[in-house]
């Protein structure tokens, strides 16, 4: 269920200024996951696969942390500066996203 | 640094019997990560991307847990049944892999 | 290495308004940890102890998430509203704290 | 809902040989949690509390990993050596405990 930012006139996301870096980071994770599939195909020893899955998991978390960082520095900061209900909405939304990250 | 199972005459990994299911699961994660790259390309709202990254992270953890499950039920069980040094090596190795998973 | 909030004239922390609830939550975790010590003393079965340790870990994470929530809604919001260097410092500090949470 | 090890004639837990070390580790976590309560009472800055909560969370995870390690090396190893249904039960139980740890 995608959530659209409520009543936001500027559709530019918080990560707009560093989009190429985010994309490069995500593509690297995609490569890691593809590498894991290849390891399974080649009957690689379980423990070596587990090591790569742990590395890919940490890389995905790094992607989240960078995105969240920019979300706080741009989207949340803009909403807080504007104040009012939008500020509260954005803060509650960020807290919920952090909780999902911590629990994932 | 890949670790090769010490002195194991049968190179068949613990997940040999369920290889297609593991591959399907990993390919699904690969698709999720590719979807995340597409979301960034299309300037999707940060929070919606974070939700998908959390989902992919959980899916990767599920891959690990299934692989570990089979590793314990096959490789570790075989080593323990054989006994001796190999049993200890495999148990220490499994514990280290679990620690990496818990901390990732 | 304790970090003191740089140049903050009001020493009141973000959780000031809900201090009793935070204390009650932390005391409950303390009770859970004491219960785990008692289980070990009484030679309780390993798996049952592990279940309680996982519950205490989740309870500690909930403590963090509530504290962070209030930190964003008060300390960070105040700094962002004031603007300038203090806003950037607080945002960077919050991001670092979130990263520690996600990785712990 | 406590689970009792099914049909186990020896009630000695896997950690019996290192009980004092486990107790010392758990008591240290209890001290950390009590320290966190004190920090809240003294209106310590949110971020410094979060740092301590993350440290206590990691310490709890270390407790789990040590207990699990001994559970695999003793209880699971004994069951696997004995073989049969008990081996399968213990392996499934260990996998479920690992999943709870990874997800907590």
XYZ file of C-alpha atoms in Angstrom:
416
model
C 0.000 0.000 0.000
C 1.980 3.014 -1.252
C 1.589 6.167 0.812
C 1.662 9.426 -1.079
C 3.096 12.383 0.797
C -0.027 14.265 1.918
C -0.541 17.605 0.173
C 3.065 18.048 -0.806
C 3.347 20.502 -3.685
C 6.984 19.635 -4.503
C 7.235 16.003 -5.640
C 11.049 15.969 -5.445
C 12.198 13.295 -2.989
C 14.745 13.945 -0.219
C 17.424 11.952 -2.044
C 17.151 13.947 -5.312
C 20.591 15.494 -4.911
C 22.375 12.172 -4.495
C 20.289 9.911 -6.741
C 23.266 8.453 -8.692
C 25.016 7.382 -5.468
C 21.824 5.719 -4.166
C 21.300 3.934 -7.469
C 24.913 2.727 -7.536
C 24.549 1.408 -3.984
C 21.287 -0.448 -4.774
C 22.718 -1.903 -8.010
C 25.670 -3.220 -6.012
C 23.243 -5.010 -3.667
C 21.430 -6.416 -6.725
C 24.787 -7.782 -7.911
C 25.415 -9.312 -4.487
C 22.022 -11.051 -4.524
C 22.647 -12.322 -8.063
C 25.997 -13.636 -6.855
C 24.223 -15.514 -4.055
C 21.900 -17.181 -6.584
C 24.977 -18.228 -8.583
C 26.589 -19.693 -5.454
C 23.486 -21.821 -4.820
C 23.460 -22.969 -8.463
C 27.093 -24.051 -8.111
C 26.433 -25.964 -4.869
C 28.641 -23.649 -2.815
C 29.110 -24.635 0.811
C 26.185 -23.354 2.996
C 28.340 -21.314 5.382
C 29.971 -19.352 2.542
C 26.528 -18.500 1.184
C 25.357 -17.400 4.638
C 28.362 -15.060 4.853
C 27.362 -13.419 1.562
C 23.708 -13.139 2.612
C 24.785 -11.386 5.823
C 26.931 -8.987 3.744
C 24.010 -8.224 1.400
C 21.713 -7.665 4.396
C 24.163 -5.155 5.874
C 24.474 -3.432 2.478
C 20.677 -3.108 2.278
C 20.608 -1.600 5.764
C 23.237 0.921 4.653
C 20.958 1.859 1.722
C 18.097 2.469 4.198
C 20.225 4.528 6.555
C 21.452 6.797 3.752
C 17.903 7.286 2.410
C 16.571 7.984 5.904
C 19.383 10.433 6.547
C 18.417 12.471 3.506
C 14.733 12.144 4.283
C 15.321 13.723 7.721
C 17.638 16.401 6.319
C 15.243 17.424 3.535
C 11.612 16.243 3.685
C 11.271 16.257 7.498
C 13.296 19.459 7.896
C 11.128 21.256 5.307
C 7.932 20.072 6.988
C 9.160 21.074 10.449
C 10.201 24.508 9.156
C 6.755 24.960 7.595
C 5.242 23.718 10.885
C 1.656 22.717 11.606
C -0.008 19.412 10.911
C 2.323 18.486 8.060
C 5.289 18.596 10.473
C 3.570 16.193 12.848
C 2.583 13.865 10.009
C 6.124 13.722 8.656
C 7.630 13.107 12.114
C 5.167 10.287 12.874
C 5.853 8.784 9.444
C 9.637 8.931 9.964
C 9.325 7.295 13.397
C 7.256 4.472 11.913
C 9.840 3.954 9.146
C 12.662 3.844 11.719
C 10.727 1.250 13.750
C 10.332 -0.924 10.623
C 14.081 -0.648 9.960
C 15.055 -1.516 13.532
C 12.718 -4.516 13.546
C 13.695 -5.778 10.064
C 37.715 -15.244 2.329
C 35.815 -18.384 1.322
C 36.068 -21.282 3.749
C 36.073 -24.735 2.270
C 34.555 -27.424 4.452
C 37.585 -29.157 5.924
C 38.160 -32.722 4.733
C 34.598 -33.294 3.585
C 34.507 -36.100 1.020
C 30.918 -35.350 -0.131
C 30.735 -31.922 -1.717
C 26.923 -31.869 -1.696
C 25.671 -28.880 0.319
C 22.988 -29.135 3.013
C 20.410 -27.425 0.799
C 20.850 -29.866 -2.135
C 17.374 -31.366 -1.690
C 15.591 -28.006 -1.830
C 17.784 -26.082 -4.258
C 14.925 -24.920 -6.547
C 13.017 -23.411 -3.600
C 16.138 -21.579 -2.384
C 16.847 -20.266 -5.881
C 13.248 -19.096 -6.295
C 13.442 -17.277 -2.953
C 16.737 -15.549 -3.823
C 15.489 -14.576 -7.310
C 12.458 -12.995 -5.650
C 14.760 -10.888 -3.468
C 16.731 -9.936 -6.598
C 13.457 -8.755 -8.144
C 12.648 -6.751 -5.005
C 16.046 -5.024 -5.113
C 15.616 -4.271 -8.827
C 12.197 -2.807 -7.978
C 13.839 -0.562 -5.381
C 16.301 0.763 -8.006
C 13.343 1.504 -10.283
C 11.554 3.380 -7.469
C 14.624 5.583 -6.977
C 14.853 6.224 -10.740
C 11.203 7.320 -10.724
C 11.697 9.678 -7.752
C 9.381 7.663 -5.517
C 8.730 9.137 -2.077
C 11.518 8.183 0.399
C 9.247 6.486 2.942
C 7.757 4.149 0.318
C 11.266 3.115 -0.729
C 12.255 2.505 2.896
C 9.231 0.222 3.286
C 10.392 -1.847 0.313
C 13.997 -1.986 1.574
C 12.745 -3.255 4.939
C 10.706 -5.931 3.117
C 13.743 -7.013 1.050
C 15.877 -7.132 4.212
C 13.343 -9.430 5.898
C 13.197 -11.599 2.767
C 17.013 -11.941 2.811
C 16.884 -12.940 6.482
C 14.316 -15.593 5.603
C 16.731 -16.937 2.950
C 19.454 -17.184 5.623
C 17.199 -18.892 8.139
C 16.125 -21.549 5.613
C 19.729 -22.203 4.542
C 20.865 -22.402 8.155
C 18.005 -24.740 8.993
C 19.130 -27.186 6.321
C 22.779 -26.738 7.234
C 21.996 -27.824 10.817
C 19.739 -30.676 9.688
C 22.275 -32.060 7.196
C 25.905 -30.882 7.369
C 26.038 -30.358 11.147
C 23.980 -33.469 11.888
C 26.267 -35.587 9.681
C 29.395 -34.196 11.351
C 27.980 -34.708 14.849
C 26.983 -38.279 13.999
C 30.513 -38.936 12.706
C 31.869 -37.254 15.836
C 35.389 -36.147 16.616
C 37.121 -32.974 15.540
C 34.956 -32.476 12.474
C 31.869 -32.250 14.729
C 33.480 -29.515 16.811
C 34.625 -27.608 13.720
C 31.144 -27.670 12.202
C 29.484 -26.598 15.467
C 31.899 -23.671 15.951
C 31.394 -22.672 12.316
C 27.588 -22.778 12.648
C 27.741 -20.670 15.835
C 29.890 -18.067 14.079
C 27.449 -17.946 11.136
C 24.499 -17.499 13.533
C 26.353 -14.630 15.273
C 26.906 -12.919 11.895
C 23.202 -13.293 11.096
C 22.042 -11.929 14.453
C 24.386 -8.949 14.167
C 23.600 -8.168 10.513
C 32.272 9.037 25.519
C 29.200 11.088 26.579
C 28.188 13.787 24.151
C 26.754 16.958 25.629
C 24.229 18.749 23.459
C 26.266 21.606 21.979
C 25.289 25.070 23.200
C 21.783 24.076 24.303
C 20.484 26.570 26.857
C 17.531 24.384 27.967
C 18.813 21.178 29.576
C 15.369 19.533 29.501
C 15.525 16.304 27.470
C 13.029 15.445 24.730
C 11.354 12.814 26.906
C 10.681 15.189 29.822
C 6.911 15.099 29.325
C 6.683 11.300 29.442
C 9.447 10.464 31.911
C 7.282 8.201 34.156
C 6.238 6.049 31.184
C 9.861 5.689 30.028
C 10.976 4.779 33.543
C 8.185 2.216 33.891
C 9.190 0.663 30.553
C 12.889 0.464 31.507
C 12.084 -0.963 34.970
C 10.016 -3.660 33.266
C 13.037 -4.607 31.136
C 15.172 -4.658 34.306
C 12.653 -7.104 35.790
C 12.809 -9.249 32.646
C 16.618 -9.399 32.817
C 16.484 -10.285 36.536
C 13.991 -13.031 35.628
C 16.463 -14.393 33.070
C 19.206 -14.569 35.746
C 16.778 -16.482 37.967
C 16.000 -18.920 35.133
C 19.723 -19.649 34.709
C 20.127 -20.139 38.479
C 17.270 -22.655 38.402
C 18.764 -24.585 35.449
C 15.855 -23.709 33.161
C 15.939 -25.311 29.719
C 18.136 -23.274 27.271
C 15.410 -22.666 24.695
C 13.030 -21.187 27.278
C 15.762 -18.787 28.378
C 16.476 -17.813 24.779
C 12.783 -16.990 24.324
C 12.916 -14.634 27.316
C 16.167 -13.007 26.122
C 14.552 -12.347 22.713
C 11.547 -10.773 24.500
C 13.821 -8.546 26.613
C 15.761 -7.516 23.494
C 12.540 -6.499 21.755
C 11.447 -4.583 24.878
C 14.768 -2.680 24.900
C 14.300 -1.818 21.214
C 10.838 -0.466 22.044
C 12.439 1.737 24.739
C 14.855 3.110 22.108
C 12.143 3.735 19.549
C 9.995 5.683 22.044
C 12.987 7.780 23.176
C 14.000 8.454 19.583
C 10.446 9.395 18.677
C 10.396 12.072 21.373
C 13.905 13.188 20.514
C 12.818 13.869 16.915
C 9.561 15.519 17.986
C 11.224 17.828 20.524
C 15.022 18.258 20.414
C 15.434 17.857 16.643
C 12.284 19.836 15.859
C 13.432 22.717 18.088
C 16.883 22.740 16.498
C 15.453 22.643 12.966
C 13.042 25.467 13.781
C 15.946 27.534 15.149
C 17.933 26.588 12.022
C 21.623 27.050 11.315
C 24.489 24.884 12.430
C 22.673 23.511 15.469
C 20.008 22.018 13.163
C 22.650 20.225 11.104
C 24.427 18.945 14.223
C 21.216 17.553 15.683
C 20.221 15.886 12.414
C 23.626 14.245 11.994
C 23.529 13.106 15.618
C 20.040 11.611 15.200
C 21.118 9.774 12.025
C 24.119 8.303 13.845
C 21.892 7.165 16.731
C 19.449 5.523 14.292
C 22.357 3.708 12.606
C 23.522 2.359 15.994
C 19.981 1.155 16.722
C 19.566 -0.551 13.350
C 22.947 -2.270 13.694
C 22.480 -3.305 17.355
C 4.236 -20.794 27.321
C 7.313 -22.664 28.595
C 8.333 -25.668 26.567
C 9.735 -28.597 28.466
C 12.304 -30.661 26.642
C 10.304 -33.679 25.494
C 11.230 -36.941 27.181
C 14.668 -35.816 28.293
C 15.875 -37.938 31.205
C 18.761 -35.600 32.125
C 17.416 -32.231 33.225
C 20.843 -30.578 33.132
C 20.828 -27.647 30.708
C 23.458 -27.151 27.992
C 25.011 -24.219 29.857
C 25.543 -26.171 33.121
C 29.322 -26.149 32.805
C 29.554 -22.367 32.388
C 26.678 -21.199 34.587
C 28.738 -18.638 36.595
C 29.935 -16.921 33.415
C 26.370 -16.740 32.028
C 25.083 -15.351 35.321
C 27.867 -12.741 35.442
C 27.041 -11.677 31.882
C 23.297 -11.374 32.607
C 23.918 -9.460 35.863
C 26.099 -7.025 33.915
C 23.194 -6.401 31.511
C 20.901 -5.907 34.528
C 23.357 -3.267 35.782
C 23.362 -1.587 32.363
C 19.543 -1.430 32.326
C 19.501 -0.031 35.883
C 22.042 2.578 34.723
C 19.696 3.539 31.873
C 16.836 4.089 34.356
C 19.149 6.318 36.410
C 20.071 8.329 33.302
C 16.382 8.962 32.588
C 15.795 9.988 36.228
C 18.661 12.486 35.940
C 17.322 13.957 32.673
C 20.336 12.782 30.680
C 20.418 13.880 27.055
C 18.342 11.520 24.831
C 21.179 10.564 22.489
C 23.439 9.465 25.363
C 20.644 7.238 26.666
C 20.110 5.758 23.194
C 23.820 4.898 23.042
C 23.523 2.984 26.315
C 20.340 1.194 25.219
C 22.111 0.075 22.028
C 25.022 -1.219 24.160
C 22.644 -3.146 26.445
C 20.860 -4.605 23.415
C 24.145 -5.859 21.989
C 25.089 -7.296 25.408
C 21.757 -9.189 25.532
C 22.409 -10.565 22.039
C 25.818 -11.771 23.222
C 24.084 -13.585 26.105
C 21.791 -15.324 23.593
C 24.627 -16.282 21.275
C 26.639 -17.864 24.120
C 23.591 -19.790 25.388
C 22.752 -20.955 21.878
C 26.337 -22.006 21.289
C 26.250 -24.285 24.329
C 22.778 -25.520 23.465
C 24.038 -26.679 20.057
C 27.240 -28.172 21.515
C 25.437 -30.105 24.261
C 21.652 -30.559 24.039
C 21.419 -30.692 20.223
C 24.603 -32.741 19.869
C 23.323 -35.294 22.421
C 19.957 -35.559 20.680
C 21.559 -35.935 17.243
C 23.919 -38.612 18.559
C 20.947 -40.480 20.056
C 19.114 -39.973 16.749
C 15.463 -40.536 15.929
C 12.547 -38.254 16.596
C 14.228 -36.465 19.490
C 17.010 -35.298 17.139
C 14.476 -33.827 14.728
C 12.555 -32.134 17.547
C 15.693 -30.536 18.950
C 16.863 -29.344 15.514
C 13.473 -27.785 14.703
C 13.402 -26.153 18.140
C 16.921 -24.718 17.693
C 16.008 -23.338 14.235
C 12.926 -21.641 15.678
C 15.005 -20.113 18.489
C 17.573 -18.819 15.957
C 14.770 -17.252 13.900
C 13.441 -15.460 17.000
C 16.954 -14.157 17.731
C 17.550 -12.932 14.177
C 14.172 -11.181 14.120
C 14.460 -9.637 17.595
